Amino acid sequence: MPSERCWVEVDLHALRDNLSWLRHRVGAERKIITVVKADAYGHGLREIAGCLMQSGTDMLGVANLQEGLRVKRVGPGWPVLILGASLNDELRPAIQENIMLTASSVTELRQIEDQAASMALKAGIHLKLDTGMGRLGLLLSDLDEALAFLKQSRWLGFCGFFTHFSSAESDPAWTATQWDCFQSGVKKVRKAFGTMADGGPWIHAANSAGLLLEEHYLADAVRPGLLVYGLLPQAQCEPSADWAPRLRPVLSWKARLTLVRMVPPGTSISYGRSFVTPRPMRVGVVSAGYGDGYPRAAGEGGCVLIQGHRVPIIGRITMDQMMVDLGELDVRPGEEVFLMGGEGEQAIQASELARQAGTIPWEILTGISYRVRRHYLGGTAS
Ligand SMILES: *Cc1c(COP(=O)(O)O)cnc(C)c1O
């Protein structure tokens, strides 16, 4: 098989180890809802979901019905929660497949109830409270009505009560305000329902950053995404230092040197001629560009890793290729290039690439395009 030009390596050992560490930190009695939306943050939903199921996740969180159905194909018995709002015509297949739904209003509860009743199937619900994210969830003032509706409902199973932090990595005080509001909601839920025989409804709030912030934010269940993939959210409040050495990035992103050219001083490099060689230079052409999801904005001042050395990108990133200044490196076409990842001190972290591109690691990971094949190391799951 010919060499690949741009690919991703997904280390399933690292994934398992990250989940074990998370399990150790949150305790055996808490539930872990691993978040696998957006193709498991670009890692590949099928393989990641399979591996997480084998490694003891309690539930999987997805963005929408399509993702939920894909997870059910991997492990039909595994609890799955759609974290987003569902469209009316998505309710039926979700209920059919026993995928749990997020509800943000009494109107939605009513629609789900009607649909479930017409199918004579029970629908699992996680009720969401908006405590300051301003996206999904009902307001505290509307909670009583929703709880009353759930209480009399025949076809809705009240499986969870949750909220989402908007600024856990940057604003602990605001997060505490959100948490207080959530606790007011939790009190109402407990008053109306107590703790049910199955331990539910699960109370959950913490995403990755929230999970690092305060022990009590762990509640009954946590919803980590980024941490599962071995990355720490860029926290302004230094997270407990013991996390960093315990997590390993699951994904590395590679390409190849396709050409090495010696060019004279005054050679302009790439579109727009933003870079002109100040001296004779060995220029490498790398087989990756923004068509693979490499952020065009990371070109200026960015670098790649070749044979453990940081090599600066020169000129603009193009759709399929980018140029680098090879300096004295003794390398030939075919050589592997790390766009992200690598071993030791010089490794290029997702957070660094994100900073370089003026964005966040989540966007970098989910931006790696369909053209980039994902390869799985450490045993195939599912
Ligand atoms: C994406 C998402 C998460 C996971 O967020 P991370 O910051 O990656 O841990 C948790 N909860 C909800 C509702 C989400 O949408």
Tab-separated table of C-alpha atoms and ligand atoms in Angstrom:
chain	number	residue	atom	x	y	z
A	1	MET	CA	0.000	0.000	0.000
A	2	PRO	CA	1.407	3.428	-0.843
A	3	SER	CA	2.412	5.714	2.014
A	4	GLU	CA	-0.226	7.998	3.333
A	5	ARG	CA	0.216	11.714	2.963
A	6	CYS	CA	-1.663	12.913	6.005
A	7	TRP	CA	-3.082	10.730	8.740
A	8	VAL	CA	-4.003	10.495	12.394
A	9	GLU	CA	-2.845	7.882	14.881
A	10	VAL	CA	-5.227	7.167	17.726
A	11	ASP	CA	-3.642	5.478	20.732
A	12	LEU	CA	-6.306	3.333	22.368
A	13	HIS	CA	-3.942	2.444	25.224
A	14	ALA	CA	-3.818	6.114	26.123
A	15	LEU	CA	-7.603	6.317	25.901
A	16	ARG	CA	-8.022	3.386	28.308
A	17	ASP	CA	-5.454	4.823	30.706
A	18	ASN	CA	-7.128	8.218	30.681
A	19	LEU	CA	-10.473	6.655	31.512
A	20	SER	CA	-8.901	4.581	34.306
A	21	TRP	CA	-7.402	7.696	35.822
A	22	LEU	CA	-10.724	9.496	35.560
A	23	ARG	CA	-12.419	6.547	37.240
A	24	HIS	CA	-9.826	6.612	39.995
A	25	ARG	CA	-10.321	10.331	40.549
A	26	VAL	CA	-14.095	10.452	40.547
A	27	GLY	CA	-14.559	7.208	42.470
A	28	ALA	CA	-16.307	3.963	41.660
A	29	GLU	CA	-19.670	5.177	42.941
A	30	ARG	CA	-19.917	8.063	40.480
A	31	LYS	CA	-21.010	7.650	36.896
A	32	ILE	CA	-18.886	8.722	33.973
A	33	ILE	CA	-20.702	9.977	30.892
A	34	THR	CA	-17.945	10.068	28.287
A	35	VAL	CA	-18.679	12.624	25.608
A	36	VAL	CA	-18.181	11.310	22.080
A	37	LYS	CA	-19.934	13.959	20.004
A	38	ALA	CA	-18.493	15.223	16.712
A	39	ASP	CA	-17.014	11.854	15.766
A	40	ALA	CA	-15.524	11.498	19.242
A	41	TYR	CA	-13.748	14.852	18.986
A	42	GLY	CA	-12.365	13.840	15.612
A	43	HIS	CA	-10.928	10.534	16.885
A	44	GLY	CA	-13.553	8.314	15.220
A	45	LEU	CA	-16.838	7.542	16.951
A	46	ARG	CA	-17.094	3.818	16.315
A	47	GLU	CA	-13.658	2.860	17.592
A	48	ILE	CA	-13.657	5.278	20.495
A	49	ALA	CA	-17.140	4.310	21.671
A	50	GLY	CA	-16.210	0.615	21.451
A	51	CYS	CA	-13.041	1.124	23.441
A	52	LEU	CA	-14.779	3.231	26.099
A	53	MET	CA	-17.480	0.592	26.500
A	54	GLN	CA	-14.851	-2.094	27.010
A	55	SER	CA	-13.031	0.145	29.477
A	56	GLY	CA	-16.008	0.801	31.699
A	57	THR	CA	-17.693	4.044	30.763
A	58	ASP	CA	-21.172	4.193	32.298
A	59	MET	CA	-22.858	6.184	29.552
A	60	LEU	CA	-22.010	7.974	26.334
A	61	GLY	CA	-22.983	11.528	25.544
A	62	VAL	CA	-23.630	12.533	21.923
A	63	ALA	CA	-24.812	15.692	20.208
A	64	ASN	CA	-27.712	14.347	18.173
A	65	LEU	CA	-29.752	11.369	17.007
A	66	GLN	CA	-27.403	10.341	14.194
A	67	GLU	CA	-24.498	10.039	16.604
A	68	GLY	CA	-26.696	8.230	19.099
A	69	LEU	CA	-27.704	5.646	16.513
A	70	ARG	CA	-24.068	5.084	15.593
A	71	VAL	CA	-23.180	4.420	19.229
A	72	LYS	CA	-26.100	2.003	19.544
A	73	ARG	CA	-24.738	0.089	16.571
A	74	VAL	CA	-21.480	-0.425	18.466
A	75	GLY	CA	-23.057	-1.466	21.763
A	76	PRO	CA	-26.848	-1.703	21.702
A	77	GLY	CA	-27.125	-2.086	25.451
A	78	TRP	CA	-25.100	0.959	26.387
A	79	PRO	CA	-26.906	3.974	27.815
A	80	VAL	CA	-26.666	6.936	25.452
A	81	LEU	CA	-27.747	10.509	26.084
A	82	ILE	CA	-28.374	13.093	23.383
A	83	LEU	CA	-27.005	16.303	24.880
A	84	GLY	CA	-28.558	18.598	22.289
A	85	ALA	CA	-32.192	19.487	21.691
A	86	SER	CA	-34.000	17.032	19.409
A	87	LEU	CA	-36.264	17.895	16.511
A	88	ASN	CA	-39.776	16.516	16.628
A	89	ASP	CA	-39.173	13.935	13.905
A	90	GLU	CA	-36.074	12.675	15.705
A	91	LEU	CA	-38.020	11.655	18.792
A	92	ARG	CA	-39.529	8.469	17.428
A	93	PRO	CA	-36.280	6.776	16.346
A	94	ALA	CA	-34.589	7.894	19.566
A	95	ILE	CA	-37.321	6.384	21.741
A	96	GLN	CA	-37.369	3.267	19.571
A	97	GLU	CA	-33.632	2.741	20.160
A	98	ASN	CA	-33.840	3.604	23.830
A	99	ILE	CA	-31.634	6.670	23.467
A	100	MET	CA	-32.162	9.202	26.230
A	101	LEU	CA	-33.247	12.721	25.381
A	102	THR	CA	-32.447	16.120	26.827
A	103	ALA	CA	-35.486	18.266	27.570
A	104	SER	CA	-35.374	22.020	28.165
A	105	SER	CA	-39.044	22.865	28.407
A	106	VAL	CA	-42.485	21.555	29.272
A	107	THR	CA	-43.353	21.842	25.570
A	108	GLU	CA	-40.608	19.361	24.734
A	109	LEU	CA	-41.640	17.081	27.595
A	110	ARG	CA	-45.163	17.080	26.219
A	111	GLN	CA	-43.971	16.262	22.681
A	112	ILE	CA	-41.808	13.428	23.927
A	113	GLU	CA	-44.626	12.109	26.112
A	114	ASP	CA	-47.045	12.134	23.156
A	115	GLN	CA	-44.602	10.335	20.935
A	116	ALA	CA	-43.720	7.757	23.595
A	117	ALA	CA	-47.395	7.146	24.372
A	118	SER	CA	-48.161	6.539	20.693
A	119	MET	CA	-45.432	3.908	20.636
A	120	ALA	CA	-46.301	2.531	24.061
A	121	LEU	CA	-42.624	2.832	25.003
A	122	LYS	CA	-41.046	4.678	27.861
A	123	ALA	CA	-38.723	7.580	26.930
A	124	GLY	CA	-35.674	8.329	29.100
A	125	ILE	CA	-35.341	12.014	29.912
A	126	HIS	CA	-32.575	14.159	31.296
A	127	LEU	CA	-34.049	17.472	32.302
A	128	LYS	CA	-31.711	20.405	31.797
A	129	LEU	CA	-31.558	23.596	33.830
A	130	ASP	CA	-30.100	26.774	32.346
A	131	THR	CA	-27.948	28.218	35.116
A	132	GLY	CA	-25.984	30.603	32.941
A	133	MET	CA	-24.991	28.952	29.696
A	134	GLY	CA	-27.865	30.506	27.759
A	135	ARG	CA	-28.163	27.653	25.310
A	136	LEU	CA	-30.398	24.818	26.489
A	137	GLY	CA	-32.316	24.243	29.669
A	138	LEU	CA	-35.277	25.674	31.493
A	139	LEU	CA	-35.052	28.537	33.916
A	140	LEU	CA	-35.333	27.843	37.618
A	141	SER	CA	-38.678	29.660	37.653
A	142	ASP	CA	-40.100	27.079	35.219
A	143	LEU	CA	-38.790	24.035	37.031
A	144	ASP	CA	-41.814	23.384	39.260
A	145	GLU	CA	-44.106	23.076	36.269
A	146	ALA	CA	-41.719	20.673	34.524
A	147	LEU	CA	-41.375	18.522	37.635
A	148	ALA	CA	-45.144	18.408	38.056
A	149	PHE	CA	-45.467	17.290	34.448
A	150	LEU	CA	-42.829	14.577	34.912
A	151	LYS	CA	-44.503	13.437	38.118
A	152	GLN	CA	-47.831	12.688	36.431
A	153	SER	CA	-46.326	11.374	33.212
A	154	ARG	CA	-46.782	7.701	32.343
A	155	TRP	CA	-44.333	7.533	29.475
A	156	LEU	CA	-41.382	9.598	30.609
A	157	GLY	CA	-38.599	8.067	32.700
A	158	PHE	CA	-36.852	10.784	34.699
A	159	CYS	CA	-33.231	9.620	34.376
A	160	GLY	CA	-31.200	12.741	34.952
A	161	PHE	CA	-31.146	16.366	35.997
A	162	PHE	CA	-28.284	18.477	34.754
A	163	THR	CA	-26.792	21.804	33.830
A	164	HIS	CA	-23.779	23.013	31.852
A	165	PHE	CA	-21.034	25.402	32.922
A	166	SER	CA	-20.246	28.243	30.542
A	167	SER	CA	-16.882	29.346	31.969
A	168	ALA	CA	-15.457	26.647	34.202
A	169	GLU	CA	-11.950	27.089	32.757
A	170	SER	CA	-11.877	30.841	33.176
A	171	ASP	CA	-14.294	32.038	35.844
A	172	PRO	CA	-14.574	30.028	39.080
A	173	ALA	CA	-16.802	32.673	40.704
A	174	TRP	CA	-19.370	32.503	37.888
A	175	THR	CA	-19.188	28.724	37.979
A	176	ALA	CA	-19.970	28.839	41.712
A	177	THR	CA	-22.987	31.049	40.943
A	178	GLN	CA	-24.153	28.520	38.367
A	179	TRP	CA	-23.641	25.729	40.850
A	180	ASP	CA	-25.727	27.518	43.524
A	181	CYS	CA	-28.561	27.976	41.056
A	182	PHE	CA	-28.271	24.307	40.103
A	183	GLN	CA	-28.441	23.308	43.778
A	184	SER	CA	-31.710	25.222	44.137
A	185	GLY	CA	-32.974	23.115	41.253
A	186	VAL	CA	-31.618	19.895	42.762
A	187	LYS	CA	-33.496	20.648	46.004
A	188	LYS	CA	-36.764	20.918	44.090
A	189	VAL	CA	-36.019	17.684	42.242
A	190	ARG	CA	-35.264	15.848	45.483
A	191	LYS	CA	-38.363	17.259	47.130
A	192	ALA	CA	-40.559	16.118	44.256
A	193	PHE	CA	-38.937	12.762	43.558
A	194	GLY	CA	-36.594	11.805	46.391
A	195	THR	CA	-34.008	9.340	45.232
A	196	MET	CA	-35.662	6.718	43.111
A	197	ALA	CA	-35.120	2.989	43.438
A	198	ASP	CA	-32.525	2.929	40.633
A	199	GLY	CA	-30.586	5.788	42.249
A	200	GLY	CA	-31.827	8.253	39.668
A	201	PRO	CA	-32.317	10.836	38.552
A	202	TRP	CA	-28.577	11.282	38.134
A	203	ILE	CA	-27.480	14.781	39.026
A	204	HIS	CA	-24.671	16.009	36.753
A	205	ALA	CA	-22.955	19.247	35.835
A	206	ALA	CA	-19.213	18.931	35.327
A	207	ASN	CA	-17.524	19.033	31.928
A	208	SER	CA	-13.737	18.604	31.899
A	209	ALA	CA	-12.949	22.024	33.336
A	210	GLY	CA	-15.686	21.759	35.965
A	211	LEU	CA	-14.426	18.350	36.978
A	212	LEU	CA	-10.997	19.810	37.749
A	213	LEU	CA	-12.376	22.800	39.609
A	214	GLU	CA	-14.218	21.581	42.723
A	215	GLU	CA	-14.774	18.177	44.266
A	216	HIS	CA	-18.488	18.796	44.908
A	217	TYR	CA	-19.107	19.633	41.239
A	218	LEU	CA	-18.659	15.920	40.549
A	219	ALA	CA	-22.208	15.289	41.859
A	220	ASP	CA	-23.613	11.850	40.833
A	221	ALA	CA	-22.051	11.857	37.385
A	222	VAL	CA	-19.499	13.760	35.309
A	223	ARG	CA	-19.433	14.521	31.583
A	224	PRO	CA	-15.804	14.736	30.491
A	225	GLY	CA	-14.911	15.166	26.857
A	226	LEU	CA	-11.489	16.733	26.458
A	227	LEU	CA	-9.937	14.913	29.453
A	228	VAL	CA	-10.882	11.526	28.023
A	229	TYR	CA	-8.831	12.371	24.950
A	230	GLY	CA	-5.906	13.217	27.201
A	231	LEU	CA	-6.005	16.990	27.034
A	232	LEU	CA	-6.399	19.523	29.808
A	233	PRO	CA	-8.638	22.507	29.208
A	234	GLN	CA	-6.597	25.700	29.177
A	235	ALA	CA	-7.381	26.622	32.715
A	236	GLN	CA	-6.595	29.987	34.192
A	237	CYS	CA	-7.005	28.428	37.586
A	238	GLU	CA	-4.212	25.853	37.749
A	239	PRO	CA	-5.882	22.443	37.898
A	240	SER	CA	-4.690	19.931	40.447
A	241	ALA	CA	-1.143	19.350	39.282
A	242	ASP	CA	-1.476	15.583	39.466
A	243	TRP	CA	-3.632	15.448	36.352
A	244	ALA	CA	-1.079	16.551	33.799
A	245	PRO	CA	1.319	13.594	34.143
A	246	ARG	CA	-1.585	11.127	34.260
A	247	LEU	CA	-3.227	12.025	30.991
A	248	ARG	CA	-1.791	11.166	27.615
A	249	PRO	CA	-3.012	12.722	24.381
A	250	VAL	CA	-4.778	10.021	22.399
A	251	LEU	CA	-4.345	11.567	18.982
A	252	SER	CA	-1.285	12.451	16.957
A	253	TRP	CA	-1.447	13.958	13.518
A	254	LYS	CA	1.141	13.238	10.879
A	255	ALA	CA	2.097	14.056	7.318
A	256	ARG	CA	5.181	13.598	5.146
A	257	LEU	CA	7.882	15.573	3.567
A	258	THR	CA	7.235	15.245	-0.154
A	259	LEU	CA	10.016	17.440	-1.508
A	260	VAL	CA	13.214	19.062	-0.306
A	261	ARG	CA	14.486	22.030	-2.279
A	262	MET	CA	17.472	24.303	-1.957
A	263	VAL	CA	16.422	27.822	-2.913
A	264	PRO	CA	18.460	31.049	-3.264
A	265	PRO	CA	17.932	34.194	-1.193
A	266	GLY	CA	15.003	36.319	-2.347
A	267	THR	CA	12.758	33.351	-3.229
A	268	SER	CA	9.156	34.085	-2.338
A	269	ILE	CA	7.320	31.254	-0.688
A	270	SER	CA	3.627	30.398	-1.152
A	271	TYR	CA	0.524	32.498	-1.888
A	272	GLY	CA	0.696	36.198	-1.297
A	273	ARG	CA	4.509	36.112	-1.037
A	274	SER	CA	4.324	36.821	2.688
A	275	PHE	CA	7.679	35.094	3.162
A	276	VAL	CA	10.799	35.764	1.115
A	277	THR	CA	13.939	33.767	1.901
A	278	PRO	CA	16.561	36.005	3.506
A	279	ARG	CA	19.380	33.579	2.644
A	280	PRO	CA	19.867	30.319	0.796
A	281	MET	CA	17.414	27.926	2.392
A	282	ARG	CA	16.500	24.255	2.397
A	283	VAL	CA	12.756	24.323	2.034
A	284	GLY	CA	10.640	21.264	2.744
A	285	VAL	CA	7.212	20.732	1.242
A	286	VAL	CA	4.836	18.948	3.643
A	287	SER	CA	1.775	16.999	2.517
A	288	ALA	CA	-0.864	18.659	4.663
A	289	GLY	CA	-2.849	21.852	4.468
A	290	TYR	CA	-6.113	23.448	5.466
A	291	GLY	CA	-7.982	20.899	3.331
A	292	ASP	CA	-6.891	18.384	5.961
A	293	GLY	CA	-8.067	20.694	8.711
A	294	TYR	CA	-4.715	22.186	9.564
A	295	PRO	CA	-5.617	25.720	10.613
A	296	ARG	CA	-4.473	28.270	8.059
A	297	ALA	CA	-4.113	30.782	10.877
A	298	ALA	CA	-1.436	28.633	12.537
A	299	GLY	CA	0.970	29.148	9.643
A	300	GLU	CA	2.491	32.378	10.802
A	301	GLY	CA	4.876	31.538	13.642
A	302	GLY	CA	3.830	27.888	13.693
A	303	CYS	CA	6.002	24.821	13.462
A	304	VAL	CA	5.999	21.088	12.848
A	305	LEU	CA	8.131	18.353	14.359
A	306	ILE	CA	10.616	16.392	12.252
A	307	GLN	CA	12.955	13.841	13.852
A	308	GLY	CA	12.247	15.460	17.195
A	309	HIS	CA	13.190	18.945	15.995
A	310	ARG	CA	10.876	21.886	15.730
A	311	VAL	CA	10.842	23.153	12.187
A	312	PRO	CA	9.234	26.519	11.402
A	313	ILE	CA	6.443	26.824	8.852
A	314	ILE	CA	7.207	29.483	6.241
A	315	GLY	CA	4.729	31.252	3.993
A	316	ARG	CA	1.009	30.633	3.922
A	317	ILE	CA	-0.560	27.246	4.514
A	318	THR	CA	-2.203	26.115	1.272
A	319	MET	CA	-5.052	23.663	0.808
A	320	ASP	CA	-2.932	20.531	0.492
A	321	GLN	CA	0.618	21.558	1.287
A	322	MET	CA	2.742	23.755	3.462
A	323	MET	CA	6.379	24.758	3.364
A	324	VAL	CA	8.897	24.532	6.187
A	325	ASP	CA	12.422	25.787	6.785
A	326	LEU	CA	14.494	22.617	7.190
A	327	GLY	CA	17.676	24.444	8.236
A	328	GLU	CA	20.482	21.921	8.680
A	329	LEU	CA	18.221	18.906	9.205
A	330	ASP	CA	19.377	15.934	7.198
A	331	VAL	CA	16.043	14.668	5.928
A	332	ARG	CA	14.667	13.322	2.689
A	333	PRO	CA	11.280	13.126	1.010
A	334	GLY	CA	9.117	10.490	2.664
A	335	GLU	CA	10.182	11.536	6.150
A	336	GLU	CA	7.398	11.643	8.746
A	337	VAL	CA	6.302	15.019	10.026
A	338	PHE	CA	4.307	15.572	13.204
A	339	LEU	CA	1.701	18.277	12.809
A	340	MET	CA	0.528	17.558	16.332
A	341	GLY	CA	1.908	15.204	18.961
A	342	GLY	CA	5.371	13.719	19.137
A	343	GLU	CA	7.419	12.531	22.055
A	344	GLY	CA	9.177	14.376	24.847
A	345	GLU	CA	9.751	18.041	25.492
A	346	GLN	CA	9.323	19.089	21.905
A	347	ALA	CA	5.894	17.517	21.410
A	348	ILE	CA	3.348	19.857	19.861
A	349	GLN	CA	0.269	19.861	22.069
A	350	ALA	CA	-3.210	20.504	20.733
A	351	SER	CA	-3.414	23.491	23.067
A	352	GLU	CA	-0.266	24.975	21.533
A	353	LEU	CA	-1.512	24.527	17.986
A	354	ALA	CA	-4.840	26.011	19.069
A	355	ARG	CA	-3.184	29.049	20.624
A	356	GLN	CA	-1.123	29.519	17.500
A	357	ALA	CA	-4.297	29.492	15.420
A	358	GLY	CA	-6.222	31.736	17.804
A	359	THR	CA	-8.699	29.009	18.695
A	360	ILE	CA	-9.327	26.205	21.200
A	361	PRO	CA	-8.191	22.550	21.190
A	362	TRP	CA	-11.783	21.356	20.684
A	363	GLU	CA	-11.934	23.163	17.357
A	364	ILE	CA	-8.566	21.824	16.213
A	365	LEU	CA	-9.560	18.216	16.957
A	366	THR	CA	-12.996	18.402	15.395
A	367	GLY	CA	-11.577	20.271	12.403
A	368	ILE	CA	-9.343	17.430	11.211
A	369	SER	CA	-11.026	16.661	7.923
A	370	TYR	CA	-12.557	13.532	6.399
A	371	ARG	CA	-9.540	13.222	4.098
A	372	VAL	CA	-7.317	12.281	7.007
A	373	ARG	CA	-7.454	8.536	7.728
A	374	ARG	CA	-7.607	7.523	11.366
A	375	HIS	CA	-5.374	4.603	12.361
A	376	TYR	CA	-5.864	2.804	15.643
A	377	LEU	CA	-2.978	1.605	17.781
A	378	GLY	CA	-3.309	-0.520	20.870
A	379	GLY	CA	-5.869	-3.056	19.728
A	380	THR	CA	-8.979	-2.494	17.713
A	381	ALA	CA	-12.129	-2.033	19.647
A	382	SER	CA	-15.572	-3.226	18.610
B	1	LIG	C1	-19.344	18.875	24.933
B	1	LIG	C2	-20.022	18.774	26.232
B	1	LIG	C3	-19.346	18.273	27.359
B	1	LIG	C4	-17.873	17.906	27.349
B	1	LIG	O1	-17.091	19.081	27.375
B	1	LIG	P1	-15.514	19.051	27.627
B	1	LIG	O2	-15.205	20.466	27.907
B	1	LIG	O3	-14.882	18.575	26.360
B	1	LIG	O4	-15.259	18.164	28.768
B	1	LIG	C5	-20.076	18.108	28.534
B	1	LIG	N1	-21.375	18.440	28.589
B	1	LIG	C6	-22.055	18.956	27.533
B	1	LIG	C7	-23.479	19.304	27.682
B	1	LIG	C8	-21.392	19.149	26.332
B	1	LIG	O5	-22.074	19.655	25.300
